[in-house]
Coordinates of C-alpha atoms and ligand atoms in Angstrom, one line a residue:
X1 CA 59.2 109.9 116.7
X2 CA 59.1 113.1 114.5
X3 CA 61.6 115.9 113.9
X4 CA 61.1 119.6 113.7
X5 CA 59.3 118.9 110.0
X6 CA 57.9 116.0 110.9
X7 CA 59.7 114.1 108.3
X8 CA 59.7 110.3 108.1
X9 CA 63.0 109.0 109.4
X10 CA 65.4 106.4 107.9
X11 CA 66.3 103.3 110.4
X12 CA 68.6 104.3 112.9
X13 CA 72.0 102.5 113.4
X14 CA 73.3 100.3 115.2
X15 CA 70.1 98.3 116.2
X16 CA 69.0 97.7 119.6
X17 CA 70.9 94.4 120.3
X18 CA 70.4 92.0 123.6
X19 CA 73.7 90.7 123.4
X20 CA 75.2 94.4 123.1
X21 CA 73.4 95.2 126.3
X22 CA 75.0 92.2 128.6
X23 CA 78.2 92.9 127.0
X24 CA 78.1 96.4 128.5
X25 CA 77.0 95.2 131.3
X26 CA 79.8 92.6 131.7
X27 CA 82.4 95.3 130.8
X28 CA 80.9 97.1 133.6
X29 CA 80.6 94.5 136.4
X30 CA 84.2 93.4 135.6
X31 CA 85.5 97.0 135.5
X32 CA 86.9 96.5 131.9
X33 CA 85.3 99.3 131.0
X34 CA 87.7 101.5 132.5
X35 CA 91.0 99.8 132.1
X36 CA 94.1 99.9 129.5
X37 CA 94.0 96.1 129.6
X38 CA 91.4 92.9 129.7
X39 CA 90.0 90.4 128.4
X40 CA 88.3 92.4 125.5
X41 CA 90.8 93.2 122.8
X42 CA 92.2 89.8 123.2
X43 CA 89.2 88.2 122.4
X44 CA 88.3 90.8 119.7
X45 CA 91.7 89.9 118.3
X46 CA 91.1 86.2 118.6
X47 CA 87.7 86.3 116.8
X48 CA 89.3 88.2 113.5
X49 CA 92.1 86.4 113.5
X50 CA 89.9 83.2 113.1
X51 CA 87.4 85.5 111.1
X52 CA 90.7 86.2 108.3
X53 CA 92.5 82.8 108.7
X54 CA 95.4 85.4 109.7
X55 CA 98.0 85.6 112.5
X56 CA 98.2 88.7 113.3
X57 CA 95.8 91.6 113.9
X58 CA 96.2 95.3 115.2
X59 CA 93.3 96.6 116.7
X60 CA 93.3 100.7 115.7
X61 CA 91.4 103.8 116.8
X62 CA 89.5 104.0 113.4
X63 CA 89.5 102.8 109.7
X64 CA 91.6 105.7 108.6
X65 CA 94.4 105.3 111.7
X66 CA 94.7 101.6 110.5
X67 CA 95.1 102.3 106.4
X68 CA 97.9 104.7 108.0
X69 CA 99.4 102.0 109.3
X70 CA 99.2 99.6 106.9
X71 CA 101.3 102.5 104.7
X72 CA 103.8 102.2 107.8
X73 CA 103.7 98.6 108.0
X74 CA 104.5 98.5 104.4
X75 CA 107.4 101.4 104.7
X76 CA 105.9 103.2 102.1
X77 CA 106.9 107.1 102.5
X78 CA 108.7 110.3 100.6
X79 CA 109.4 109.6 97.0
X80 CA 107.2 106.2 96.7
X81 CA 103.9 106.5 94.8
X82 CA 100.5 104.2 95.8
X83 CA 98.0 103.7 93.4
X84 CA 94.7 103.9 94.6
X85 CA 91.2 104.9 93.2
X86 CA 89.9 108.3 91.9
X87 CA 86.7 107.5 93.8
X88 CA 87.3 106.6 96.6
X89 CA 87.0 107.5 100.4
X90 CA 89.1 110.6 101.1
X91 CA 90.5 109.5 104.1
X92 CA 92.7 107.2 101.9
X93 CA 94.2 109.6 99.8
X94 CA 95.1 112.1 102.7
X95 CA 96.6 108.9 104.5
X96 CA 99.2 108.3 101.3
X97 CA 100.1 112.2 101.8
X98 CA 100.3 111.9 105.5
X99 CA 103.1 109.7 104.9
X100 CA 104.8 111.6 102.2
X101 CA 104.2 109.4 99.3
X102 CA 102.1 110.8 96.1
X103 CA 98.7 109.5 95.3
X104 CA 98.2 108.1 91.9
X105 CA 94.7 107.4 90.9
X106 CA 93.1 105.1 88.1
X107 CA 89.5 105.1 86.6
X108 CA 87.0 103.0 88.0
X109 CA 85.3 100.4 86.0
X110 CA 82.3 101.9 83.8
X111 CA 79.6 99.5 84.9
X112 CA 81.1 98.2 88.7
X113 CA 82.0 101.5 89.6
X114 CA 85.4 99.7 91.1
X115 CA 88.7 100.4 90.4
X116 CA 89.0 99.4 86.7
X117 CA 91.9 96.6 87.3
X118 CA 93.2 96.7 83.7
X119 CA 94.1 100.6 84.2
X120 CA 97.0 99.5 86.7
X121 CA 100.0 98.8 84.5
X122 CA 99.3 102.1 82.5
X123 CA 99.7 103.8 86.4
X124 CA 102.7 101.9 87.5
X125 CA 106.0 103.4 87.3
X126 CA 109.4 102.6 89.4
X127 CA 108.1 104.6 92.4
X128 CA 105.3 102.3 92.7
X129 CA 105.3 100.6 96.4
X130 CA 101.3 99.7 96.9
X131 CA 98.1 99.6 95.7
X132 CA 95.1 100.7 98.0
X133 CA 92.0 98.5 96.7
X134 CA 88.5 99.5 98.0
X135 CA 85.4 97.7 97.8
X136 CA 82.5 99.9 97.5
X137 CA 79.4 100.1 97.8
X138 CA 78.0 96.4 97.7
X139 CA 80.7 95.8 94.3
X140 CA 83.6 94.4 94.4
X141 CA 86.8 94.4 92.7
X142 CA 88.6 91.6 90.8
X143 CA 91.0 90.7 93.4
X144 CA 92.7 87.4 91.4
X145 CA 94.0 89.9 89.0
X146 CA 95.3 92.7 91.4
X147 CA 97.2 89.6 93.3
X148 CA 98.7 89.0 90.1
X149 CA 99.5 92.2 88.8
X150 CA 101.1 93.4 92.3
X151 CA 102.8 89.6 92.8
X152 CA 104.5 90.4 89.2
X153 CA 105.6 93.4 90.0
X154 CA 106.6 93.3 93.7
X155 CA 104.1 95.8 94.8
X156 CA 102.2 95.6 98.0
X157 CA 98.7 95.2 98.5
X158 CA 96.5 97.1 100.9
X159 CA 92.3 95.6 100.9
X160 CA 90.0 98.3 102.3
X161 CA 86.9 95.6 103.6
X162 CA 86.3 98.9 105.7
X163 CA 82.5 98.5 103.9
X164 CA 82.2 94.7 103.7
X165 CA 83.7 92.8 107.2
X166 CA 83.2 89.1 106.5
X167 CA 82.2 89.0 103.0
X168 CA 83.5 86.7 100.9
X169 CA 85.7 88.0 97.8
X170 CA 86.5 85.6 94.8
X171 CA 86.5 82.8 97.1
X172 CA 88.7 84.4 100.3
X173 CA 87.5 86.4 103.2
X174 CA 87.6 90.3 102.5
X175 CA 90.7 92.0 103.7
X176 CA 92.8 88.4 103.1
X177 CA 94.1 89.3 99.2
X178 CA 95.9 92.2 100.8
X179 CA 99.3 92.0 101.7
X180 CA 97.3 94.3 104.9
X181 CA 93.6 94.1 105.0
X182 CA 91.7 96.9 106.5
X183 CA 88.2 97.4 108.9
X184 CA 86.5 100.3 110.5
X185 CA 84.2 100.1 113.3
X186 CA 82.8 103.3 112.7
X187 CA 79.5 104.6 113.8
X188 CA 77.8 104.0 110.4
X189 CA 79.6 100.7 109.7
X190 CA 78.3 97.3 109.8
X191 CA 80.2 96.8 113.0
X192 CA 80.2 99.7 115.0
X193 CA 81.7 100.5 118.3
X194 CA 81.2 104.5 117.3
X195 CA 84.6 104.5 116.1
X196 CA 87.0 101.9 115.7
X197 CA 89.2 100.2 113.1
X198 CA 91.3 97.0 112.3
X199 CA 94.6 96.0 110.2
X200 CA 94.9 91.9 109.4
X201 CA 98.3 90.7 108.1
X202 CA 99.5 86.9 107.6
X203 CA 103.0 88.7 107.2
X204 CA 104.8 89.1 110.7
X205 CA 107.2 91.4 109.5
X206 CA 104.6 94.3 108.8
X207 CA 102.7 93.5 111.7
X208 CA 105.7 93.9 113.3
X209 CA 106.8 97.4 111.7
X210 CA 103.3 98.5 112.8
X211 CA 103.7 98.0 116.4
X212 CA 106.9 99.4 116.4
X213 CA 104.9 102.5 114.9
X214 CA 102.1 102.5 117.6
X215 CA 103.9 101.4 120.8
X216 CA 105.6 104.3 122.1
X217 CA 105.6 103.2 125.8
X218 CA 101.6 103.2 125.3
X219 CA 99.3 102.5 122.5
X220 CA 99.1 105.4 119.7
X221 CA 96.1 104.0 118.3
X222 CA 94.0 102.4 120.6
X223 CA 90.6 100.9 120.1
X224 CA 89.4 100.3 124.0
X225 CA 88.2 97.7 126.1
X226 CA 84.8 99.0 126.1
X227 CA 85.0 98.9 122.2
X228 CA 85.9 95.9 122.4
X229 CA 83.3 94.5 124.2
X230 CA 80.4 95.2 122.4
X231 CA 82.0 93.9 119.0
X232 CA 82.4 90.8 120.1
X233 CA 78.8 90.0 120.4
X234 CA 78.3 91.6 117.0
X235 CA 81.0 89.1 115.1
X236 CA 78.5 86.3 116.2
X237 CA 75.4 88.0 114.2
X238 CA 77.8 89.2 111.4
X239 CA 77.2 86.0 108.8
X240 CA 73.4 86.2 109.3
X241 CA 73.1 89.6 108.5
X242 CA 75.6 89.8 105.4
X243 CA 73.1 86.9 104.3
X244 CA 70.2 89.0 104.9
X245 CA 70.9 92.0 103.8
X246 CA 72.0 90.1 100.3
X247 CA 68.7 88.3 100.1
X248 CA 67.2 92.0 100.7
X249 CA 69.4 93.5 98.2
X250 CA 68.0 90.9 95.7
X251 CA 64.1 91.5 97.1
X252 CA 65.0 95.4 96.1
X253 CA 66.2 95.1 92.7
X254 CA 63.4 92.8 91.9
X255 CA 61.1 95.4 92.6
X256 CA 63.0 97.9 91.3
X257 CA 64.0 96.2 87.9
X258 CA 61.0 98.7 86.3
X259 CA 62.4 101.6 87.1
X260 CA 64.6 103.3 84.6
X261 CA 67.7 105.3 85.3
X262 CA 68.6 103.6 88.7
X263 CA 71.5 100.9 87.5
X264 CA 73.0 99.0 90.3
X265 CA 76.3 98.2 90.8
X266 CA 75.6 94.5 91.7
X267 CA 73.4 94.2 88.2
X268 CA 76.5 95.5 86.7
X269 CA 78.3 93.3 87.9
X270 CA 76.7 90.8 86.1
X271 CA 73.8 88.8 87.6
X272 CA 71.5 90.6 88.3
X273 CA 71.2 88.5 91.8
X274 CA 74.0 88.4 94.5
X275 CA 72.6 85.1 95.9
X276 CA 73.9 84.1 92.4
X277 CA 77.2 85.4 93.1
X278 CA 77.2 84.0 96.0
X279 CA 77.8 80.6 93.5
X280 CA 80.7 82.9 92.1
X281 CA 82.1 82.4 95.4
X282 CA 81.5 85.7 96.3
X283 CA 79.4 87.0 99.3
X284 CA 79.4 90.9 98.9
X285 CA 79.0 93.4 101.9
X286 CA 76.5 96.3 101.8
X287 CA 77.3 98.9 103.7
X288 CA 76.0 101.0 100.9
X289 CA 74.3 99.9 98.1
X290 CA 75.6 101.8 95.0
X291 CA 73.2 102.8 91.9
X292 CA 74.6 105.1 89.0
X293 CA 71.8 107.7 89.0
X294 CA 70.3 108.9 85.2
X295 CA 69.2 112.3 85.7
X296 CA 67.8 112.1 81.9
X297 CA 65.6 109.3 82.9
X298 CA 64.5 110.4 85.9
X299 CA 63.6 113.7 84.9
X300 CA 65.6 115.6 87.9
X301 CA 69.4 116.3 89.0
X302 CA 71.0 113.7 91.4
X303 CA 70.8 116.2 94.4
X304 CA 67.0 117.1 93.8
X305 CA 66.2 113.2 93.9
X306 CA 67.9 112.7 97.0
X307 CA 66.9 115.7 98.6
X308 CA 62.7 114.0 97.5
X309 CA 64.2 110.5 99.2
X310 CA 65.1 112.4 102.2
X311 CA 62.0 113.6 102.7
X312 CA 60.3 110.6 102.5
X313 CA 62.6 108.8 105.0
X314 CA 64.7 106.7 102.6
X315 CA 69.0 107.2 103.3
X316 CA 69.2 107.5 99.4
X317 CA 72.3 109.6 99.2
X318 CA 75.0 111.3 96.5
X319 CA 78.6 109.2 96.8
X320 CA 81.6 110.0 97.2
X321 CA 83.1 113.2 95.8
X322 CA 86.2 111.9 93.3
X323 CA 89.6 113.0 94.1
X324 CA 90.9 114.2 91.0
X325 CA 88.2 117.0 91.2
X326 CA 88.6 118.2 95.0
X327 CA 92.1 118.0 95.4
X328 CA 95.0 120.2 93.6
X329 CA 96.7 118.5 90.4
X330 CA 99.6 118.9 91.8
X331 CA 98.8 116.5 95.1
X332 CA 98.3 113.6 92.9
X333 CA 99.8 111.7 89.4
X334 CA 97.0 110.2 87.2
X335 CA 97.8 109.1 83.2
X336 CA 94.2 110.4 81.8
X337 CA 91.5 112.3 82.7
X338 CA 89.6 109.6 84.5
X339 CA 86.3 109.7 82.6
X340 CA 84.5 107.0 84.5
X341 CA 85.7 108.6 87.4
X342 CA 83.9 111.9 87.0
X343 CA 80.9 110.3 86.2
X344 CA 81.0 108.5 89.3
X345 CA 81.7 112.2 90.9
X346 CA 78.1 113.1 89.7
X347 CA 75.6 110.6 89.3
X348 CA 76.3 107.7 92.3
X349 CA 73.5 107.5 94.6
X350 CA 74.3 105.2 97.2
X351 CA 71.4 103.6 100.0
X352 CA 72.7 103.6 103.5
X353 CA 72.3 99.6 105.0
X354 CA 70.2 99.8 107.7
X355 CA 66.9 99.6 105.9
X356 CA 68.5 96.2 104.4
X357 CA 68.1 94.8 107.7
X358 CA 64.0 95.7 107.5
X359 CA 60.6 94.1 106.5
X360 CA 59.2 93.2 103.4
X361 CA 57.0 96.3 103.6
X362 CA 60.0 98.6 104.3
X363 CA 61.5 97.6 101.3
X364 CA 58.5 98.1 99.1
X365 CA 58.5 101.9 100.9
X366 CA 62.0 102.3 99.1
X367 CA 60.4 101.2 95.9
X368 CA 57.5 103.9 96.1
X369 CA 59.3 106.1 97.2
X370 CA 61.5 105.7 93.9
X371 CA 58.5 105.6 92.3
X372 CA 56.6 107.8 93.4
Ligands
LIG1 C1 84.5 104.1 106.6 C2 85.6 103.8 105.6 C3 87.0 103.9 106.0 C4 87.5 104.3 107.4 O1 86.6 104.8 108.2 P1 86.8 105.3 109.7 O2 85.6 106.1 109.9 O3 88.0 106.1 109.8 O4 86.8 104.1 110.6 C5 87.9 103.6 105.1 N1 87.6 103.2 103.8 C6 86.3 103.1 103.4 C7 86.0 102.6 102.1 C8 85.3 103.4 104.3 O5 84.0 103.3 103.9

């Protein structure tokens, strides 16, 4: 297929999928498609619950809706600050205005591009009620020592595994070192039901505050039965394809390991190989795959190189903008100018996880492209 310029096109998302197609078609011939309640959700529920080794799960309209509620659940709100990332997705700061609390970002890590964990005691202050912790783009942060510093302190922990369902973080399934962990089902997300979202909580008391704050005589938030359906089916290909898509991750930075000013988060974090991480006890999830673009080395701006991968079909893409530089200073607390932060702002290029899922030859087509 060609567009109006006849570019080459990235993979398209979700993939055709069998077992999507009879669960449609099972939704449709038992009429769940069209009502409040069946046998969907509950099974959805079911599977995470087994997924996260955790009682209780809300099903949610999206990602964003369910970091909301994990703020309610936690009863953060007016005069209460939550510490959170200054790159990170935007949704999650807005969420920590929506419920009237201030946003109070820290650096990310200069090599991981994750939030730098030993930058939270310097944020902290008496106000403090949570900590939103993202993983991002294929790194991941040190969740041991967030556990530690929030259990010291009494502050809550929220886990956005909104980019990594089912990977495996320090040795725990990701979402499960939260107080709350959080998933989207988005259109672009590694589950999809087009939109979508998911809170997990082994604490009954705020899964309990967040039902309260859903049910009024109907579901606030919902995530339907047809929704439902079809991400079932795609729980049971989940493990296989965080697998693959880490043995692809390793087939690309092998073949990319010439190319100069393209650093990769997962390098930075240390091996070089997630399979050998995967020996760390963790199993990241790529959603994205993050590289800190040189523009030095590369001999063009970040925005120039990804408008060239465009063209040639590859989902190569700037990052996130950082939150200290598109929202007013007075919206948010931060104790430095979050240097790491800002560099993150400009130079992440981040590779959208479809083509992670391809051949052997598709890959090397990201490497020429590079290359080329
Ligand atoms: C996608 C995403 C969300 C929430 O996404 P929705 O589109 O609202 O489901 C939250 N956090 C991160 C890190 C994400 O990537």
């Amino acid at each position: 297929m060609s567009n109006l310029h006849d570019q080459p096109q990235p993979p398209s998302w979700p993939l055709p999928d069998e077992a999507v197609e009879a669960a449609l078609r099972r939704a449709f011939a038992d009429g769940s498609w069209g009502k409040y309640h069946g046998p969907n959700c509950l099974e959805l529920s079911a599977r995470l619950a087994v997924l996260h080794g955790c009682e209780h799960v809300v099903l949610t309209c999206s990602g964003t809706a369910a970091v909301e509620l994990a703020l309610h659940g936690l009863n953060v709100g007016t005069d209460d600050e939550v510490i959170l990332s200054a790159y990170d997705f935007e949704g999650n700061f807005k969420n920590v205005l929506t419920v009237g609390a201030k946003p109070v970002l820290v650096d990310v890590d200069a090599r991981s591009g994750q939030l730098d964990v030993s930058q939270l005691e310097a944020a902290r202050s008496p106000r403090t009620k949570a900590i939103i912790v993202s993983h991002l783009h294929g790194g991941v942060v040190v969740m041991p020592d967030v556990r530690m510093f929030a259990d010291q302190h009494g502050i809550a922990v929220i886990e956005d595994a909104c980019q990594m369902p089912g990977a495996t973080v320090q040795g725990r399934v990701a979402g499960t070192w939260g107080d709350v962990g959080v998933l989207s089902f988005g259109g672009s997300k590694l589950l999809t039901a087009g939109r979508g979202g998911a809170l997990v909580t082994r604490d009954s008391g705020i899964a309990q505050r967040i039902r309260v704050h859903t049910q009024r005589g109907n579901d606030a938030y919902p995530l339907s039965e047809l929704q439902a359906a079809v991400l079932v089916p795609q729980l049971d290909r989940l493990a296989e394809r965080n697998q693959l898509r880490t043995e692809n991750v390793s087939r690309l930075l092998a073949l990319l390991s010439d190319v100069a000013g393209l650093r990769c988060f997962v390098e930075a974090a240390g091996s070089g190989d997630p399979r050998r991480a995967q020996s760390r006890e963790t199993l990241p999830g790529f959603y994205k795959l993050g590289f800190w673009f040189d523009a030095v080395a590369l001999g063009c701006s970040r925005d120039d190189f990804a408008g060239s991968m465009r063209s040639k079909g590859i989902a190569l893409d700037p990052g996130f903008r950082a939150l200290h530089r598109t929202h007013a200073r007075g919206r948010f607390r931060a104790v430095n100018d979050l240097p790491n932060a800002t560099r993150a702002d400009e130079s992440i290029l981040v590779l959208h996880h479809p083509v992670l899922l391809g051949t052997a030859e598709e890959l090397r087509a990201v490497r020429d492209a590079i290359r080329s």
